[in-house]
Amino acid sequence: MKNNIIILGGGQAGVYAAREIRQNDSKSNIKILGEENLLPYERPPLSKDFLLDKKKEEDLCFHSSDVLKNENIEFENISITKVDFENKKLFTKNDDVYIYDSLLISTGSENKKLTLDNNLKNDIYYLRNLEEAKKIKELVSNKNKITIIGGGFIGLEIASSLSQLQKKVIVIEIGNQLMGRIIPKQIADLVQNTHIEHGNEIILTKQIEKITKKNGDYEILLNDNSLIETDFIIAGIGSTPTVKLFENTNLKLDNGIVTNQFCETSIKDVYAAGDVSNFYHPLYERNMRLESYQHAQNHGICAGKNIAGVKTEYISIPWMWSDQFNLNLQLTGICNDYDEIIERGNDINNGVIYFFLKNKIIRGACGLGIAGKIGRDIRITSKLSEKNTIVDKQILSDQNQKLNKLIQK
Amino acid sequence: MSEENWIEVGSTDSIEEEDLIRFDHQDKTFCVYKLTDGFYATDGICTHEAVHLEDGLVMDDEIECPMHQGIFNIKSGEALSPPACEDLKTYPVKVDNNKIFIKID
Ligand SMILES: Cc1cc2nc3c(=O)[nH]c(=O)nc-3n(C[C@H](O)[C@H](O)[C@H](O)COP(=O)(O)OP(=O)(O)OC[C@H]3O[C@@H](n4cnc5c(N)ncnc54)[C@H](O)[C@@H]3O)c2cc1C
Ligand code: FES
């Protein structure tokens, strides 16, 4: 049967879903509706190689228009402003109507904004999309002292890139370590040291009291009364799922769109995937929301299969990375539900990994190393956690013993 | 091609099965793999960003990049999973007298 399948949100999850649907269904109409004027593209380079000019706009798209055309997948650059789930309709602000039989919501997430009492809203920059990345890149070219509010992954990646562009960078973080509590303090400290070695200033446990504009520059007053002078401000203070559109509908929302392990939402024929979805993970027996490249891709593919009628559970082990200077940080599984921590290695040249175990089973790991030093072991950890393997702690903690042994049949 | 293009990498027991070693020759760097059906060689550096694949994971006929999990087919060099999208160059390999040689052009 020929269906109208609409994908709302033209990002990574959306495009991978579209292609997967086509793999399994040659007849249905597949249309991606995206408000950005560009085919679905990769966001990770925006805070790294794009700012550093090592990657250009044309390097970012996942697939060319030819690939999508060949697969008969339509992309329309349009913003949806209203949904009517009952009648399966989507509307634009001009009241153009799109009718679907099946809908995938892949609207991603958006940056939290600083709440400032004065009128400096337009003076603070955020990074989520290519337009913002272009703007930042252009504007920082003649700035020297840049302040980043928020010491999370994106803020620190920007700090790393701007430092490599010879800028003086100050990072202000409210918590007592970088990258939130999910990252072991020891790893956060190693990352912090690297930033400091490259000349970045890291200020922890401080809050912004006030920002004032002075002769085109800014003064930031912190809660300990210290004053920071800066000529450009970027905030990276976390993100929220893009769900405003659905707030007054029947769609079940709770930190994103609640979905089951088949990417199905509370409304029939409506699916969600990627950053926007708070999905049930059968292995961990709980819901979670992830903002990562690999998840967006795999979750999109899984949604695509289910939309095309190939019932498929989503059981991917969470995994993400962050690159700062020559360091590569990786997280896999879940790192906040454990009764034991095992450390492997102690210097970043050979890689440092913290394994999180519960009842002797690896639940997750976080590693940091120069370039790809920890990649293989983190990947092996994902495989071990997927199979609930009880592992020899001696092997985990001894860097001279290869972990390959643990997964070989 | 002349015989000189075959460069000795090392002995066949220098690589464990389903594993790889790094091999540097002049200003180039390679990965040499031992799979269940023999030896294979590719460029050493991932086509996505400049990271060596020596720390990657070999699974069946595939090498997974240690940095962002881009995946390549070891035998054909084909990029199989993003963020890797450009194929990896492969090189002919022969074994002679328990020694591995790769042919570099
Ligand atoms: C700067 C940056 C760096 C990152 N770096 C890394 C990294 O190093 N490693 C990693 O693992 N992950 C990284 N990520 C995270 C990763 O990129 C995201 O998790 C991924 O892009 C999520 O994909 P998605 O399809 O769910 O959403 P998105 O890619 O955000 O796509 C959603 C799309 O939907 C559109 N949309 C929303 N509402 C509407 C509407 N009403 N109508 C039409 N269109 C709409 C949005 O404009 C957007 O284009 C990074 C993200 C950012 C922003
Ligand atoms: S460097 Fe290999 S996938 Fe990115």
XYZ file of C-alpha atoms and ligand atoms in Angstrom:
571
model
C 0.000 0.000 0.000
C 1.226 3.484 -0.823
C 1.518 5.699 2.226
C 2.401 9.304 2.832
C 5.273 9.271 5.262
C 6.376 12.605 6.653
C 9.543 13.204 8.583
C 9.324 16.367 10.640
C 12.866 17.638 11.245
C 15.606 17.383 8.638
C 18.546 16.341 10.789
C 20.581 13.204 11.233
C 17.862 10.968 12.702
C 15.405 12.142 10.040
C 17.558 11.441 7.013
C 18.725 8.036 8.251
C 15.109 7.100 8.941
C 14.073 8.200 5.451
C 16.729 6.093 3.745
C 15.927 3.085 5.908
C 12.221 3.365 5.078
C 13.123 3.404 1.388
C 15.264 0.274 1.811
C 12.185 -1.560 3.046
C 9.420 0.174 1.141
C 9.821 1.166 -2.475
C 6.328 2.617 -2.927
C 5.456 5.118 -0.206
C 5.987 8.836 -0.579
C 8.701 9.969 1.804
C 9.044 13.653 2.549
C 11.430 15.328 4.960
C 10.352 18.746 6.227
C 13.268 20.758 7.563
C 13.398 24.378 8.629
C 17.111 24.763 7.886
C 17.938 25.720 4.352
C 20.349 22.831 3.856
C 20.070 19.098 3.401
C 20.619 17.136 6.647
C 24.151 17.734 7.864
C 26.610 16.755 10.590
C 26.722 18.979 13.655
C 29.900 17.719 15.386
C 32.258 19.681 13.084
C 30.420 22.951 13.849
C 32.250 23.373 17.153
C 35.504 21.886 15.858
C 36.749 21.566 12.267
C 34.285 24.064 10.826
C 35.428 26.811 13.216
C 39.020 25.822 12.459
C 38.339 26.053 8.728
C 39.372 22.436 8.210
C 35.860 21.566 7.050
C 33.702 23.648 4.756
C 29.951 23.936 4.507
C 29.884 21.567 1.514
C 31.678 18.854 3.521
C 28.931 18.673 6.128
C 25.917 17.079 4.406
C 25.314 13.404 5.054
C 24.040 12.751 1.549
C 23.986 14.723 -1.668
C 20.707 15.776 -3.267
C 21.415 13.141 -5.964
C 21.426 10.330 -3.414
C 18.102 11.484 -2.003
C 16.643 12.031 -5.483
C 17.705 8.545 -6.590
C 15.935 7.085 -3.621
C 12.888 9.214 -4.293
C 13.120 11.004 -0.943
C 11.843 14.561 -1.019
C 13.339 17.304 1.130
C 11.336 20.468 1.637
C 12.728 23.516 3.382
C 9.765 24.522 5.518
C 8.961 25.153 9.156
C 5.955 23.449 10.721
C 4.120 25.630 13.208
C 1.063 23.552 14.132
C 0.101 19.895 14.333
C -3.274 18.184 14.333
C -2.648 14.576 15.289
C -6.325 13.667 15.189
C -6.642 14.491 11.499
C -3.001 13.634 10.704
C -2.163 17.108 9.467
C 0.775 19.480 9.804
C 0.542 23.210 9.119
C 2.937 26.003 8.239
C 2.439 29.569 9.371
C 0.838 30.307 5.992
C -1.594 27.465 6.633
C -0.119 25.181 4.018
C -1.183 21.670 4.986
C 0.760 18.411 4.898
C -1.212 15.212 5.361
C 0.498 12.072 6.598
C -0.316 8.428 7.191
C 2.809 7.925 9.295
C 4.815 10.667 10.958
C 8.314 10.633 12.358
C 9.203 13.516 14.658
C 12.923 14.211 14.623
C 13.033 17.856 15.616
C 16.222 17.475 17.673
C 17.062 19.742 20.560
C 17.697 23.415 21.117
C 20.050 25.403 23.283
C 18.950 26.685 26.657
C 19.145 30.446 26.778
C 20.602 32.558 29.550
C 18.047 34.589 31.416
C 19.383 38.104 31.649
C 17.497 40.985 33.092
C 18.879 43.587 30.737
C 18.609 43.866 27.010
C 21.670 41.880 25.964
C 19.797 38.950 24.444
C 21.259 39.563 21.009
C 24.776 39.975 22.346
C 25.107 36.390 23.545
C 25.873 33.745 20.928
C 24.861 30.079 20.927
C 25.902 27.190 18.719
C 23.475 24.595 17.387
C 23.315 25.046 13.643
C 25.383 26.053 10.641
C 24.048 29.608 10.525
C 25.158 30.174 14.116
C 28.528 28.551 13.440
C 29.080 30.837 10.445
C 28.126 33.873 12.476
C 30.485 32.963 15.328
C 33.306 32.199 12.931
C 32.890 35.535 11.191
C 32.497 37.616 14.343
C 35.340 36.121 16.392
C 37.834 36.813 13.632
C 38.464 40.305 15.024
C 37.882 39.521 18.714
C 40.601 38.619 21.152
C 39.203 37.801 24.540
C 36.268 35.441 24.366
C 34.193 34.166 27.259
C 32.339 30.885 27.135
C 29.580 30.466 29.670
C 29.185 26.789 30.516
C 31.871 24.105 30.702
C 29.955 21.333 28.932
C 31.065 19.459 25.820
C 30.055 22.066 23.265
C 31.413 25.014 25.257
C 34.737 23.249 25.761
C 34.988 22.226 22.123
C 34.451 25.837 21.105
C 37.047 26.883 23.712
C 39.501 24.391 22.220
C 38.889 25.615 18.659
C 39.122 29.308 19.549
C 42.326 28.691 21.468
C 43.744 27.044 18.360
C 42.778 30.237 16.529
C 45.050 32.075 18.992
C 42.223 33.628 20.997
C 42.329 34.211 24.726
C 39.482 32.093 26.089
C 37.809 32.108 29.493
C 35.359 29.362 30.449
C 32.962 29.979 33.331
C 31.321 26.904 34.825
C 28.855 26.848 37.682
C 29.680 23.278 38.823
C 32.802 22.124 40.609
C 34.115 20.238 37.575
C 33.875 20.420 33.800
C 31.354 18.422 31.742
C 28.916 17.734 34.537
C 28.843 14.965 37.042
C 28.514 12.169 34.506
C 32.228 12.417 33.656
C 34.581 11.080 36.349
C 36.251 13.986 38.132
C 39.699 12.607 37.282
C 38.933 12.748 33.554
C 37.347 16.191 33.839
C 40.517 17.372 35.582
C 42.745 15.976 32.832
C 40.679 17.839 30.243
C 40.848 20.988 32.357
C 44.642 20.714 32.591
C 44.899 20.455 28.823
C 42.828 23.612 28.393
C 44.998 25.434 30.909
C 48.201 24.218 29.251
C 46.926 25.759 26.020
C 46.325 29.081 27.747
C 42.588 28.868 28.412
C 41.334 30.118 31.739
C 38.831 27.870 33.522
C 36.704 29.310 36.311
C 34.688 26.769 38.307
C 31.870 27.112 40.860
C 31.005 30.630 39.765
C 27.750 32.068 38.631
C 27.061 35.060 36.431
C 25.452 37.887 38.386
C 25.322 40.502 35.680
C 26.605 41.314 32.220
C 27.035 44.934 31.190
C 28.030 46.412 27.881
C 30.794 49.006 27.841
C 32.069 50.653 24.668
C 31.189 47.613 22.612
C 32.881 45.230 25.061
C 31.384 43.474 28.079
C 31.902 43.214 31.802
C 30.765 40.025 33.462
C 30.191 40.211 37.190
C 30.491 36.873 38.988
C 28.887 35.933 42.300
C 32.208 36.352 44.142
C 32.225 39.974 42.921
C 35.066 39.372 40.480
C 34.820 41.109 37.155
C 35.729 39.671 33.765
C 36.293 41.896 30.786
C 35.608 40.305 27.459
C 34.806 41.252 23.885
C 32.629 38.293 22.882
C 30.319 35.928 24.779
C 29.171 32.464 23.795
C 26.894 30.419 26.022
C 26.694 26.637 26.048
C 24.552 25.879 29.066
C 22.779 22.737 27.944
C 19.878 21.927 25.712
C 16.257 20.882 25.768
C 14.297 18.715 23.337
C 12.458 20.678 20.629
C 8.867 19.937 21.642
C 7.151 23.312 21.929
C 5.017 22.443 18.920
C 3.459 19.507 20.761
C 2.862 21.058 24.143
C -0.889 21.426 23.821
C -1.523 18.118 22.126
C -2.130 14.560 23.351
C 1.435 13.558 22.618
C 3.019 12.268 25.806
C 5.969 14.455 26.755
C 8.426 14.033 29.603
C 11.920 15.352 28.967
C 11.219 14.937 25.254
C 8.741 12.763 23.411
C 8.185 9.535 25.289
C 8.690 6.520 23.031
C 8.859 2.783 23.551
C 11.641 0.520 22.284
C 10.053 0.579 18.805
C 10.255 4.399 18.539
C 6.456 4.561 18.855
C 4.964 7.536 20.703
C 1.710 7.620 22.678
C -0.161 8.410 19.431
C -0.746 5.754 16.789
C 1.296 6.158 13.582
C 3.473 8.824 15.207
C 7.092 7.943 15.899
C 9.999 9.931 17.324
C 13.778 9.516 17.095
C 17.047 11.234 17.907
C 17.680 14.034 20.408
C 13.965 14.765 20.803
C 12.968 11.317 22.020
C 12.990 10.006 25.574
C 13.043 6.334 24.650
C 12.693 3.096 26.554
C 15.880 1.044 26.546
C 15.183 -2.662 27.180
C 18.702 -3.389 28.455
C 18.577 -0.723 31.148
C 14.809 -1.133 31.664
C 14.266 2.589 31.767
C 13.738 5.619 29.577
C 16.603 7.841 28.524
C 17.285 10.747 26.211
C 20.594 10.980 24.389
C 22.182 13.730 22.353
C 24.775 11.968 20.277
C 25.748 11.421 16.678
C 25.725 7.646 16.772
C 22.401 7.537 18.600
C 20.738 9.925 16.137
C 21.830 7.697 13.280
C 20.943 4.326 14.826
C 17.704 5.529 16.354
C 16.678 7.037 13.016
C 17.426 3.744 11.282
C 15.429 1.833 13.886
C 12.467 4.218 13.529
C 12.691 3.814 9.748
C 12.427 0.030 10.045
C 9.420 0.243 12.359
C 7.658 2.788 10.147
C 8.186 0.457 7.182
C 6.615 -2.379 9.155
C 9.788 -4.236 10.138
C 9.252 -4.433 13.892
C 12.653 -3.741 15.467
C 13.648 -3.087 19.072
C 16.153 -0.324 19.763
C 18.932 -1.872 21.792
C 22.019 0.142 20.776
C 24.472 0.778 23.574
C 24.822 4.543 24.101
C 28.075 6.015 22.836
C 29.364 9.524 22.253
C 32.606 11.384 21.804
C 34.017 14.852 22.294
C 37.235 16.109 20.689
C 39.157 18.924 22.360
C 42.690 19.851 21.280
C 44.337 16.493 20.513
C 42.205 14.686 23.082
C 39.365 12.330 22.329
C 36.877 11.607 25.090
C 34.376 8.789 24.794
C 31.460 7.632 26.896
C 29.616 4.380 26.506
C 26.759 2.627 28.269
C 25.512 4.259 31.436
C 27.957 5.726 33.901
C 25.609 6.780 36.700
C 24.381 3.431 37.986
C 27.259 1.441 39.502
C 28.633 -0.092 42.683
C 32.265 -0.276 41.621
C 34.716 1.740 39.514
C 37.826 0.245 37.895
C 40.583 2.402 36.485
C 42.712 1.432 33.496
C 45.797 3.509 32.723
C 46.790 6.829 34.188
C 48.192 9.014 31.462
C 46.506 10.471 28.419
C 49.240 9.357 26.025
C 48.230 5.746 26.495
C 44.666 6.531 27.492
C 42.776 6.495 30.761
C 39.513 4.612 31.177
C 37.092 4.347 34.086
C 34.786 1.337 33.969
C 31.511 1.426 35.873
C 30.325 -1.952 37.150
C 27.205 -3.115 38.885
C 26.976 -6.620 40.319
C 30.313 -7.334 38.571
C 28.855 -6.498 35.161
C 30.157 -3.561 33.126
C 27.443 -0.947 32.711
C 29.508 1.791 31.129
C 32.879 3.433 30.684
C 34.390 6.823 30.171
C 37.807 7.240 28.586
C 40.188 9.962 27.527
C 43.284 9.718 25.382
C 45.346 11.323 22.682
C 43.678 10.734 19.295
C 42.207 7.223 19.116
C 43.995 5.699 22.101
C 40.938 4.598 24.028
C 38.582 3.838 21.128
C 39.097 0.100 20.887
C 38.715 -0.517 24.607
C 35.611 1.648 24.811
C 34.121 -0.237 21.880
C 34.889 -3.551 23.552
C 33.241 -2.230 26.711
C 30.053 -1.554 24.722
C 30.075 -5.131 23.489
C 30.671 -6.538 26.959
C 27.918 -4.460 28.508
C 25.521 -5.477 25.745
C 26.056 -9.125 26.638
C 26.017 -8.583 30.415
C 29.380 -10.325 30.651
C 31.028 -10.806 34.032
C 34.621 -9.744 33.445
C 37.951 -10.347 35.084
C 38.749 -7.086 36.884
C 42.449 -7.864 36.715
C 42.334 -7.718 32.896
C 40.298 -4.497 32.955
C 42.751 -2.684 35.163
C 45.948 -3.902 33.493
C 46.793 -1.886 30.396
C 49.272 -4.539 29.305
C 46.469 -7.011 28.762
C 44.442 -6.562 25.615
C 40.703 -6.454 26.112
C 40.126 -8.163 22.732
C 40.462 -11.459 24.568
C 37.286 -10.732 26.474
C 35.085 -10.606 23.381
C 36.685 -13.316 21.269
C 34.515 -16.354 21.021
C 55.603 -3.793 -11.437
C 59.067 -4.644 -10.298
C 59.933 -6.875 -7.359
C 61.180 -3.846 -5.404
C 57.619 -2.725 -4.690
C 57.115 -5.619 -2.298
C 58.121 -4.408 1.139
C 58.683 -6.785 4.015
C 56.425 -6.089 6.969
C 57.449 -8.823 9.424
C 56.813 -12.420 10.263
C 53.368 -13.967 9.986
C 53.218 -14.601 13.720
C 53.736 -10.932 14.509
C 49.975 -10.393 14.117
C 47.310 -12.192 16.105
C 44.252 -13.420 14.269
C 41.482 -10.790 13.929
C 44.009 -8.129 14.764
C 46.337 -5.673 13.089
C 49.743 -4.065 13.345
C 50.960 -0.693 12.277
C 53.684 -0.630 9.637
C 55.641 2.505 8.736
C 57.662 2.749 5.568
C 59.462 5.921 4.529
C 56.922 8.680 5.025
C 53.905 6.396 4.751
C 52.049 4.442 7.357
C 49.891 1.339 6.939
C 47.800 -1.181 8.836
C 48.410 -4.856 8.169
C 45.678 -7.248 9.270
C 45.402 -10.948 9.887
C 41.878 -12.149 9.143
C 40.654 -15.739 9.254
C 41.434 -16.181 5.543
C 44.748 -14.376 5.300
C 46.607 -11.086 5.483
C 45.455 -7.691 4.211
C 46.812 -4.152 4.183
C 45.307 -0.670 4.084
C 46.432 2.891 4.584
C 47.098 3.560 8.249
C 45.253 6.846 8.590
C 41.465 7.108 8.716
C 39.944 9.008 5.788
C 37.726 11.020 8.143
C 40.272 12.780 10.315
C 43.974 12.256 10.746
C 43.949 9.445 13.263
C 45.791 6.140 12.972
C 43.664 3.023 12.682
C 46.211 0.968 14.664
C 44.073 1.461 17.778
C 40.875 0.420 15.976
C 38.909 -2.755 16.481
C 38.986 -5.521 13.865
C 35.698 -7.393 13.589
C 35.317 -10.003 10.882
C 36.349 -8.188 7.682
C 35.954 -4.716 9.126
C 38.128 -2.174 10.861
C 36.409 0.330 13.093
C 38.134 3.668 13.597
C 38.986 4.274 17.255
C 38.097 7.951 17.132
C 34.504 8.150 15.843
C 33.666 4.549 14.940
C 33.711 5.041 11.186
C 33.882 1.540 9.665
C 35.812 0.282 6.619
C 35.870 -3.057 4.849
C 39.460 -4.241 5.197
C 39.472 -6.186 1.919
C 37.943 -3.518 -0.320
C 38.630 -0.379 1.715
C 34.994 0.636 1.315
C 33.737 3.160 3.893
C 30.734 1.409 5.472
C 29.591 3.681 8.259
C 29.718 7.418 8.909
C 31.367 9.651 9.836
C 33.794 7.866 7.497
C 32.552 8.384 3.954
C 35.696 8.244 1.828
C 37.121 4.780 1.051
C 40.413 3.598 2.495
C 43.200 2.610 0.124
C 44.117 -1.067 0.153
C 47.381 -2.777 -0.866
C 48.208 -6.267 -2.152
C 49.776 -8.586 0.397
C 51.736 -11.814 -0.087
C 53.278 -14.297 2.305
C 56.598 -15.853 1.492
C 58.520 -18.085 3.879
C 56.418 -16.993 6.859
C 57.090 -13.373 6.031
C 54.456 -10.799 5.115
C 55.077 -8.410 2.218
C 52.944 -5.554 0.999
C 53.094 -3.955 -2.400
C 53.354 -0.213 -2.224
C 52.842 1.835 -5.353
C 27.832 21.982 17.990
C 27.506 20.535 18.195
C 28.542 19.608 18.320
C 28.266 18.250 18.519
N 29.299 17.377 18.646
C 29.057 16.069 18.876
C 30.127 15.152 19.032
O 31.301 15.517 18.991
N 29.831 13.848 19.249
C 28.542 13.394 19.325
O 28.335 12.195 19.549
N 27.499 14.251 19.166
C 27.724 15.568 18.955
N 26.672 16.447 18.801
C 25.289 15.936 18.924
C 24.691 15.463 17.601
O 25.040 16.295 16.551
C 23.168 15.419 17.768
O 22.871 14.512 18.784
C 22.441 15.051 16.482
O 22.601 16.041 15.511
C 20.954 14.837 16.747
O 20.292 14.535 15.563
P 18.709 14.772 15.413
O 18.356 14.335 14.035
O 18.006 14.192 16.566
O 18.516 16.341 15.535
P 19.143 17.517 14.686
O 20.352 17.088 13.938
O 19.271 18.663 15.610
O 18.004 17.829 13.600
C 16.751 18.359 13.922
C 16.293 19.235 12.787
O 14.901 19.482 12.890
C 14.637 20.822 12.549
N 13.347 21.236 13.114
C 13.031 21.398 14.418
N 11.745 21.823 14.542
C 11.245 21.925 13.289
C 9.981 22.318 12.742
N 8.969 22.697 13.538
N 9.804 22.321 11.392
C 10.823 21.942 10.574
N 12.043 21.566 11.035
C 12.249 21.551 12.367
C 15.826 21.548 13.163
O 15.985 22.830 12.630
C 16.966 20.604 12.775
O 17.449 20.889 11.511
C 26.915 17.814 18.604
C 25.867 18.743 18.477
C 26.150 20.086 18.292
C 25.025 21.077 18.163
S 38.731 9.851 12.497
Fe 38.045 7.920 11.822
S 35.902 8.080 11.904
Fe 36.593 10.030 12.510
